[in-house]
Structure formats: structure tokens, C-alpha cells
PDB file of N, CA and C in Angstrom:
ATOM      1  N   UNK R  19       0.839  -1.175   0.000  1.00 61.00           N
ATOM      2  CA  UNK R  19       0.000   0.000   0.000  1.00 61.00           C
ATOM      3  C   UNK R  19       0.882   1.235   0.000  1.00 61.00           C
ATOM      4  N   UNK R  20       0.355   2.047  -0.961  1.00 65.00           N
ATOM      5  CA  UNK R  20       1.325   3.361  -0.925  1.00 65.00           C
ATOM      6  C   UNK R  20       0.570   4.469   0.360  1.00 65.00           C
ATOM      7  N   UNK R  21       1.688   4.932   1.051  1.00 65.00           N
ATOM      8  CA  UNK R  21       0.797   5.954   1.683  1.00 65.00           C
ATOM      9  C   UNK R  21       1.549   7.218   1.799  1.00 65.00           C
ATOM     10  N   UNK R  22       0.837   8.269   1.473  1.00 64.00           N
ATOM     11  CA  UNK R  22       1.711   9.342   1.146  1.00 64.00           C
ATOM     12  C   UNK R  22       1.067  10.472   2.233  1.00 64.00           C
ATOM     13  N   UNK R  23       1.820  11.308   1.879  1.00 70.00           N
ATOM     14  CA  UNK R  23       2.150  12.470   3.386  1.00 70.00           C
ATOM     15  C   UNK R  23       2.176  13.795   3.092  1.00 70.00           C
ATOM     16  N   UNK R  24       1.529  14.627   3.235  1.00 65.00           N
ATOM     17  CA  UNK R  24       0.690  15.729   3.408  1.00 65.00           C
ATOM     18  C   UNK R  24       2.340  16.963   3.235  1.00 65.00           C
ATOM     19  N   UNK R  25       3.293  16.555   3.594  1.00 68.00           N
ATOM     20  CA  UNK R  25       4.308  17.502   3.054  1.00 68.00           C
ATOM     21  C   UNK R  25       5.132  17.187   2.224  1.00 68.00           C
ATOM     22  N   UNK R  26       4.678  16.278   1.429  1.00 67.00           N
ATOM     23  CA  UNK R  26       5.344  16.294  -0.210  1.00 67.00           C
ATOM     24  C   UNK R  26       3.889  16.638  -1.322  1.00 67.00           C
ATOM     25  N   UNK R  27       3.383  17.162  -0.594  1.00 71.00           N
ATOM     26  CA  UNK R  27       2.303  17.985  -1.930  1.00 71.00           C
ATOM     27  C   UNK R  27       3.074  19.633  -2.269  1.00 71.00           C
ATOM     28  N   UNK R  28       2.311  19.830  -3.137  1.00 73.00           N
ATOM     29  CA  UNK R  28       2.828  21.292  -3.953  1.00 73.00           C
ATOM     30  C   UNK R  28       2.214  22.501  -3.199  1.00 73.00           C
ATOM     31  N   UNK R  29       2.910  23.448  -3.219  1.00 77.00           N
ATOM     32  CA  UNK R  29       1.938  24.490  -2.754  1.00 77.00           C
ATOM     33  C   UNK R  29       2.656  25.929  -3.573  1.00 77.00           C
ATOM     34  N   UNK R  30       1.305  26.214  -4.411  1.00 76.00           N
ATOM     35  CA  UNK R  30       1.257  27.252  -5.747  1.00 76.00           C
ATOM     36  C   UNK R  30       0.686  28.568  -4.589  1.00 76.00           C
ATOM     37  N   UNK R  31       1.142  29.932  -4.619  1.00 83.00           N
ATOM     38  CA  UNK R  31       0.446  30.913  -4.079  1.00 83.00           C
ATOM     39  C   UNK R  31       0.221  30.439  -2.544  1.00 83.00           C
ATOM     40  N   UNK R  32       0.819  29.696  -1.993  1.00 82.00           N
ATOM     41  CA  UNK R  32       0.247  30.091  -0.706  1.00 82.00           C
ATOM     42  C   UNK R  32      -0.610  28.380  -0.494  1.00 82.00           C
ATOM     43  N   UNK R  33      -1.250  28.284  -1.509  1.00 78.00           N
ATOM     44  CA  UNK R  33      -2.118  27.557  -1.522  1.00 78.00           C
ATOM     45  C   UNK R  33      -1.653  25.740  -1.984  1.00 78.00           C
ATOM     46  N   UNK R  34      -2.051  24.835  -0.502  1.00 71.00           N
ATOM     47  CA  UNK R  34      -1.637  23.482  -0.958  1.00 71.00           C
ATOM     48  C   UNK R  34      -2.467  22.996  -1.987  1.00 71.00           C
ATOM     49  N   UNK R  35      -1.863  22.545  -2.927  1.00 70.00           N
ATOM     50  CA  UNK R  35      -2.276  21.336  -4.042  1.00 70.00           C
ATOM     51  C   UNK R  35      -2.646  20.138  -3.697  1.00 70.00           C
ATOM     52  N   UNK R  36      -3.438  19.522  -3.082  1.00 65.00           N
ATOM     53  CA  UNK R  36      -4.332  18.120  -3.139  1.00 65.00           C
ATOM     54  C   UNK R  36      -4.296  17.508  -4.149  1.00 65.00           C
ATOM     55  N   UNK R  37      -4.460  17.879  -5.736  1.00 66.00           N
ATOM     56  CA  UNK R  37      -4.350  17.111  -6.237  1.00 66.00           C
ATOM     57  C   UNK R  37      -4.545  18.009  -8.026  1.00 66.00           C
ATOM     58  N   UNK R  38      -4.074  17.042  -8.657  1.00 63.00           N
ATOM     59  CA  UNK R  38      -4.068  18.131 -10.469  1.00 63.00           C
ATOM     60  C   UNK R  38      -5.340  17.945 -10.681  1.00 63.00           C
ATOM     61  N   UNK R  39      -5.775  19.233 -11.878  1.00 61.00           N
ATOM     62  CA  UNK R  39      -7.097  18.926 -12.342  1.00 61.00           C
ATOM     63  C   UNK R  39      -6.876  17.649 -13.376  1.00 61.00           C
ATOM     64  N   UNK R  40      -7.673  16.936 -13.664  1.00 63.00           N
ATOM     65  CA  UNK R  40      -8.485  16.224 -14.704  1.00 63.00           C
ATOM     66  C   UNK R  40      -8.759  16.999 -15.977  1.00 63.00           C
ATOM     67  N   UNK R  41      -8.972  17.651 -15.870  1.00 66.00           N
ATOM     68  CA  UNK R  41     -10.160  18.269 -17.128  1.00 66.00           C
ATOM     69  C   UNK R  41      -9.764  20.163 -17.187  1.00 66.00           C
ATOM     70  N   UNK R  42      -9.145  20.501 -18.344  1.00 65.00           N
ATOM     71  CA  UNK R  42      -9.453  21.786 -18.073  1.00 65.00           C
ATOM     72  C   UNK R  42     -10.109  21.966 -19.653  1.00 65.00           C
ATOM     73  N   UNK R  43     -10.783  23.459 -19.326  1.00 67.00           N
ATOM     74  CA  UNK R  43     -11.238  24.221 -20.557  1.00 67.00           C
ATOM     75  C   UNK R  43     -10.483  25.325 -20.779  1.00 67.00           C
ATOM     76  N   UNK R  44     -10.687  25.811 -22.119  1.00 68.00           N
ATOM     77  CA  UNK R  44      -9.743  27.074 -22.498  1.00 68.00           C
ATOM     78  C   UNK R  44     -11.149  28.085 -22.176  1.00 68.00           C
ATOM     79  N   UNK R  45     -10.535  29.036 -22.377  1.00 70.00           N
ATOM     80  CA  UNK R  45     -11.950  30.456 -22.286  1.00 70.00           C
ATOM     81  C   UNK R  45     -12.328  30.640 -23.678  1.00 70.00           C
ATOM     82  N   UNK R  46     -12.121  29.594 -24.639  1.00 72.00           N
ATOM     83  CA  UNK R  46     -12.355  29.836 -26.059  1.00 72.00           C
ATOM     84  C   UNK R  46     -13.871  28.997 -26.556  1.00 72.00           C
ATOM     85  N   UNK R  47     -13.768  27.956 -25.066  1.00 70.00           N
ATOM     86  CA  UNK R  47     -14.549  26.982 -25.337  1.00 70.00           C
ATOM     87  C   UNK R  47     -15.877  27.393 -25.197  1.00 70.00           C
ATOM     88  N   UNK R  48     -16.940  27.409 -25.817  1.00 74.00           N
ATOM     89  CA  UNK R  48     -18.233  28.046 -25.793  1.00 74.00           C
ATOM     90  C   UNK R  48     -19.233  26.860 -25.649  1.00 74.00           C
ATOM     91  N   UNK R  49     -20.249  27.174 -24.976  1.00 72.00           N
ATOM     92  CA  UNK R  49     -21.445  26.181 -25.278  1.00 72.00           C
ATOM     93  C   UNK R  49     -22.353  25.725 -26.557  1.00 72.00           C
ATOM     94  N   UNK R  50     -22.517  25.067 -26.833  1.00 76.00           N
ATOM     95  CA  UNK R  50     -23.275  24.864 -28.095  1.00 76.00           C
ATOM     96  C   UNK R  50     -24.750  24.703 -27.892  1.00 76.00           C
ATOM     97  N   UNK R  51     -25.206  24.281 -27.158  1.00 78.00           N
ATOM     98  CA  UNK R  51     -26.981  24.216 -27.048  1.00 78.00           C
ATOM     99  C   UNK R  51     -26.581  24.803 -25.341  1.00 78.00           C
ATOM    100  N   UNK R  52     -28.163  24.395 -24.584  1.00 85.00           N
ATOM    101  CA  UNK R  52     -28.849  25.146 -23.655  1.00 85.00           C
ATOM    102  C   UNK R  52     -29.293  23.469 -23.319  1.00 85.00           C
ATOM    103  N   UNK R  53     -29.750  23.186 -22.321  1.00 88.00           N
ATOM    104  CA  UNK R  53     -30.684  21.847 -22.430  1.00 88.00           C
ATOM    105  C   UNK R  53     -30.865  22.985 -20.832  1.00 88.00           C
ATOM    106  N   UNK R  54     -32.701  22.437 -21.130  1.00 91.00           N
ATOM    107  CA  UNK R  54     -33.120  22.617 -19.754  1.00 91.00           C
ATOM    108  C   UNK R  54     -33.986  21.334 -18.891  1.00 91.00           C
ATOM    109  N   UNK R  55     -33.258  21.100 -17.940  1.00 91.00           N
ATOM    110  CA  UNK R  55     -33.517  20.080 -17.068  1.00 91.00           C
ATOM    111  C   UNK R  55     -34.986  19.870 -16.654  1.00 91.00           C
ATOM    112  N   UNK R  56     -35.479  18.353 -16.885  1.00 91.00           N
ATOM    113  CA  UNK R  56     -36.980  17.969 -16.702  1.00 91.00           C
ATOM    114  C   UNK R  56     -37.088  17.621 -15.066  1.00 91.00           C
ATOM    115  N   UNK R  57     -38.577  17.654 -14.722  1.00 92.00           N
ATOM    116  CA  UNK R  57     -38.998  17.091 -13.190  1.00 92.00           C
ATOM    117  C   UNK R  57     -38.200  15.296 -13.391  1.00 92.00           C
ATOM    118  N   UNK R  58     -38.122  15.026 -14.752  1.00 93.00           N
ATOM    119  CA  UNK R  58     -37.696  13.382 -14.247  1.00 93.00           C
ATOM    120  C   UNK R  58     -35.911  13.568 -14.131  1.00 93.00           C
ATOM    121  N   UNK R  59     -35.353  14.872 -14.621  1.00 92.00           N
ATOM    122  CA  UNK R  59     -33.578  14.491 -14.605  1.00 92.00           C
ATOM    123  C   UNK R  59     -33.131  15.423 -13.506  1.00 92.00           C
ATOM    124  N   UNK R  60     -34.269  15.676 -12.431  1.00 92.00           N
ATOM    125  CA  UNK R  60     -33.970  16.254 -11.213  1.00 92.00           C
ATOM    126  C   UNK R  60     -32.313  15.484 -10.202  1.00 92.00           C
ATOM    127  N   UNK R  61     -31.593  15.632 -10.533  1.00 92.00           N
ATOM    128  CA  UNK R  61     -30.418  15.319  -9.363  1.00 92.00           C
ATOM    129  C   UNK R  61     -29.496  14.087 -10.554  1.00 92.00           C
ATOM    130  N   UNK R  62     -29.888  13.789 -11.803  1.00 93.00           N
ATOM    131  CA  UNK R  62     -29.868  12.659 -12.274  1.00 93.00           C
ATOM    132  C   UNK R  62     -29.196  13.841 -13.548  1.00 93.00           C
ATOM    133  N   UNK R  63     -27.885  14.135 -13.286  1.00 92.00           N
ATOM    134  CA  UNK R  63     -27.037  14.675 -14.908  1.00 92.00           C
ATOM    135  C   UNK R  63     -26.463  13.097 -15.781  1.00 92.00           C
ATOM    136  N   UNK R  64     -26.313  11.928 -15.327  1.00 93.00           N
ATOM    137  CA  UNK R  64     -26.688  10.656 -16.322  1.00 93.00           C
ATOM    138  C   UNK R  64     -27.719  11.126 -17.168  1.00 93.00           C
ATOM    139  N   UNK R  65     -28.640  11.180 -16.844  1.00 94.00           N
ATOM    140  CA  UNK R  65     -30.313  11.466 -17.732  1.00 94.00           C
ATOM    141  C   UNK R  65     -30.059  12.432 -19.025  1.00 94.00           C
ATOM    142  N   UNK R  66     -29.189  13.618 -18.069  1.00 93.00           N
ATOM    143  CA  UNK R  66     -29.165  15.058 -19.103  1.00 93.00           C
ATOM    144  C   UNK R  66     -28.124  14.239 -19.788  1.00 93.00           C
ATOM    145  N   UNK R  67     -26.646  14.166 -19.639  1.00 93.00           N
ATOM    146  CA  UNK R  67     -25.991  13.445 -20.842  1.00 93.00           C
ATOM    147  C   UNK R  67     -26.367  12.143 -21.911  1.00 93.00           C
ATOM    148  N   UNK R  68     -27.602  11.545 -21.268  1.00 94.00           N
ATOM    149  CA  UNK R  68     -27.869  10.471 -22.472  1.00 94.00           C
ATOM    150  C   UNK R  68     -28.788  11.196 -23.609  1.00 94.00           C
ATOM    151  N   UNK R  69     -29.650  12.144 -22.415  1.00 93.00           N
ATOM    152  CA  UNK R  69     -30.379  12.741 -23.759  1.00 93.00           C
ATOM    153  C   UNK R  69     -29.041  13.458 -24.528  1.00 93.00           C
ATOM    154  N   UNK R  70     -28.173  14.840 -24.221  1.00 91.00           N
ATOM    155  CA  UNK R  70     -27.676  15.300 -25.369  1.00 91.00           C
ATOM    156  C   UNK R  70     -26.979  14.767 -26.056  1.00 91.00           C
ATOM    157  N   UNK R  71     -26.275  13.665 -25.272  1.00 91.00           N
ATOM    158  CA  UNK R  71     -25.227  12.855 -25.994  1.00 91.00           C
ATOM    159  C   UNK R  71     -25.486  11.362 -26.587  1.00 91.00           C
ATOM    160  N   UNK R  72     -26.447  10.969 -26.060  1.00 94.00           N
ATOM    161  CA  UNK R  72     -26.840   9.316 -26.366  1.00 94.00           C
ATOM    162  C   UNK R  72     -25.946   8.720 -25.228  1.00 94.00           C
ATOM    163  N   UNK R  73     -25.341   8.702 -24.463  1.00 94.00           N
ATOM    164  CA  UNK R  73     -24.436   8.137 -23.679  1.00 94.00           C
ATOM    165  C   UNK R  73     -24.786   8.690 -22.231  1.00 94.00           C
ATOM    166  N   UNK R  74     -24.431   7.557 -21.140  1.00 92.00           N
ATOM    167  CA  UNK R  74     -24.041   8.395 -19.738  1.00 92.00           C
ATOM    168  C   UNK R  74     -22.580   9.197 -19.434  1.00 92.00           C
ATOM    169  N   UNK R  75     -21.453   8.748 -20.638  1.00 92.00           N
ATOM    170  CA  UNK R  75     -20.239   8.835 -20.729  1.00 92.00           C
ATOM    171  C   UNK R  75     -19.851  10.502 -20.428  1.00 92.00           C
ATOM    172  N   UNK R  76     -20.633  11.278 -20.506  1.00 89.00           N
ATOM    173  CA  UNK R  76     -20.441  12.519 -20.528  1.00 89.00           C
ATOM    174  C   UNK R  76     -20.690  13.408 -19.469  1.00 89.00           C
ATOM    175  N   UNK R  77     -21.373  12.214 -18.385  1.00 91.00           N
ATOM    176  CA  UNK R  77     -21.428  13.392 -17.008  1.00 91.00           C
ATOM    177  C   UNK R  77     -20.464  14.403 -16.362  1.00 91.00           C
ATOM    178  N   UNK R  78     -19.167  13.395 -15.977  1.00 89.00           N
ATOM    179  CA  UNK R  78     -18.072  14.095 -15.435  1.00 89.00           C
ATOM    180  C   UNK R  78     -18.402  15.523 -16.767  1.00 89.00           C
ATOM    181  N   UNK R  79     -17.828  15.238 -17.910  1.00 87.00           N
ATOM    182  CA  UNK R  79     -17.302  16.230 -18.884  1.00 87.00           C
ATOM    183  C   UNK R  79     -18.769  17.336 -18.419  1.00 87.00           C
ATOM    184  N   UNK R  80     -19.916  17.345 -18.702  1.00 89.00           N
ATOM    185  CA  UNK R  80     -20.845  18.152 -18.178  1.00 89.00           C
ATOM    186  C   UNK R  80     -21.128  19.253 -16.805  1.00 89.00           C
ATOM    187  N   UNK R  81     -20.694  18.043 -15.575  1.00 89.00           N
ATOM    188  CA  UNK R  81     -20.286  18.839 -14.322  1.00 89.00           C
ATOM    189  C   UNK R  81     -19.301  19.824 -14.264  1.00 89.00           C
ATOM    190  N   UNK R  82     -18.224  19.181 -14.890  1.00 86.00           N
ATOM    191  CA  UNK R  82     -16.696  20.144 -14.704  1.00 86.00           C
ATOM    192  C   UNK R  82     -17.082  21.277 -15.687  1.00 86.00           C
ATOM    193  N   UNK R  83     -17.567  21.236 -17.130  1.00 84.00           N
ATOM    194  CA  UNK R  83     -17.689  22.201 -17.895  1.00 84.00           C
ATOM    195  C   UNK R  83     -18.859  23.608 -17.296  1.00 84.00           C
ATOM    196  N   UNK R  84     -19.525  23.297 -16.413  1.00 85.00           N
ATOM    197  CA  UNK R  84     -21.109  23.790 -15.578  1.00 85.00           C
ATOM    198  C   UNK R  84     -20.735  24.267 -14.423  1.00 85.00           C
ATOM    199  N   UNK R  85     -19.113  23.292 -13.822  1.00 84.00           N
ATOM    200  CA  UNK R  85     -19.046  24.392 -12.701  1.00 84.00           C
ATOM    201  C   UNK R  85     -19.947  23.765 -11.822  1.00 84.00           C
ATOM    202  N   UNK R  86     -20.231  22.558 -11.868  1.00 88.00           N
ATOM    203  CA  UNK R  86     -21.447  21.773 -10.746  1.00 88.00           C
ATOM    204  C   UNK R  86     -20.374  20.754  -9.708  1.00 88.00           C
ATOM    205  N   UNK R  87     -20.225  21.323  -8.054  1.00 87.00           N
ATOM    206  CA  UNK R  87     -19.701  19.885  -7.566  1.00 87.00           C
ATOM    207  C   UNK R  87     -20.598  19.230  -7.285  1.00 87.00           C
ATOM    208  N   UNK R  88     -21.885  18.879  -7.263  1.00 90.00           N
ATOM    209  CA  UNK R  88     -22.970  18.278  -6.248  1.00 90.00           C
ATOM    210  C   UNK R  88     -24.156  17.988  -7.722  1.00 90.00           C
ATOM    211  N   UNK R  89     -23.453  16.565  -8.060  1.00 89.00           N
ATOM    212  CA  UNK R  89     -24.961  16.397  -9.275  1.00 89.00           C
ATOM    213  C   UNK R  89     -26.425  16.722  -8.717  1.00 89.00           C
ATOM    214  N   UNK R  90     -26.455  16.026  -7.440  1.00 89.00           N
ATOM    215  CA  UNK R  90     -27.829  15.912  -7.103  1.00 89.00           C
ATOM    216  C   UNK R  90     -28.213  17.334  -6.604  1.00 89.00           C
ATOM    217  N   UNK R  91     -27.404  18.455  -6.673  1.00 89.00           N
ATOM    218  CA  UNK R  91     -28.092  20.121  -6.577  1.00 89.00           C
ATOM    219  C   UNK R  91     -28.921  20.133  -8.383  1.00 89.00           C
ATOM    220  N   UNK R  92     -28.497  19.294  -9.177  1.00 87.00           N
ATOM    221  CA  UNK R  92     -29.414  19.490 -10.396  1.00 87.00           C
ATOM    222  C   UNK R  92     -31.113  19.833 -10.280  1.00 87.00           C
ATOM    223  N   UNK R  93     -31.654  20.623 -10.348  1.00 89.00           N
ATOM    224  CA  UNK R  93     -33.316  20.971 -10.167  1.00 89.00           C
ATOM    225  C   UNK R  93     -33.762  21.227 -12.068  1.00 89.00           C
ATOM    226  N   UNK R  94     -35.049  21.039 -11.790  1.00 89.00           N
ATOM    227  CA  UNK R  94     -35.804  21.275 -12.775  1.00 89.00           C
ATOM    228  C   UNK R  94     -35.969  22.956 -13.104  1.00 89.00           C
ATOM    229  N   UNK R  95     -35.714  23.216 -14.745  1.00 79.00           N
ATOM    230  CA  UNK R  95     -35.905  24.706 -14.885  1.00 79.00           C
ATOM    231  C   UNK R  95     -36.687  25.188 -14.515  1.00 79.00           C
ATOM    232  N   UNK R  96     -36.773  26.526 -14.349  1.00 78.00           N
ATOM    233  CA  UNK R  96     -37.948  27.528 -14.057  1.00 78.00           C
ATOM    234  C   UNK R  96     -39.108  27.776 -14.940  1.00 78.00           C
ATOM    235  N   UNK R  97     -40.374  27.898 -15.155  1.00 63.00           N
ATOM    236  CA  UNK R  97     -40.260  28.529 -16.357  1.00 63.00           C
ATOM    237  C   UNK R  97     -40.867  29.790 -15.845  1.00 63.00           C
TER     238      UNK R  97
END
């Protein structure tokens, strides 16, 4: 078992590094549609990525791009 130790992490600004991102976007990257969330894909972003995408494969990529940590804060639009 590896076990690692809290003072061989990085620290950028002041600020410790836990861990690298995964996923970044450029500020170039724009949205292409809008989807607005139904009473059935309440907390359920699986649901929203199969509809836009045909796949569940796209949640992570959806959350991180949305700025969402907490799928299940997903609610149904307003109208």
C-alpha cells in the first residue's frame, strides 16, 4: 500500500495542491446548445448526458464544464 504524506504535496500561491485537475477548458470553449432540465432528470445529470449525448459517458465532462460539484443540486428549470 502506498501511503503518502501531506508535506510532499505542492503548494502554488500560498495555496496546498491536493491534487491536479483532470479536465481543463480554455476560455475559447463556448457552449453549443442550452438543455433545460426535466422534473424526471432532477439530481440525475446521467439522464441530461444520455439525452444530449446518447451516452451516460459525458457526465463528469458536463459537471466540470457547468461548474457543478454536487450532481444531485441538479433541479428542474424555471419557467
Amino acid at each position: 500500500m502506498k501511503i503518502y504524506s501531506i508535506d510532499k504535496k505542492k503548494v502554488l500561491d500560498n495555496k496546498l495542491s491536493m491534487s491536479n485537475p483532470t479536465l481543463l477548458f480554455s476560455d475559447s470553449v463556448q457552449p453549443q446548445s442550452m438543455h433545460e432540465v426535466t422534473s424526471d432528470e432532477t439530481g440525475r445529470i446521467d439522464l441530461v448526458s444520455l439525452s444530449e449525448y446518447g451516452s451516460h459517458d459525458y457526465t463528469d465532462i458536463i459537471l466540470k464544464f457547468n461548474g457543478i460539484s454536487n450532481p444531485f443540486s441538479i433541479t428542474e428549470a424555471s419557467s
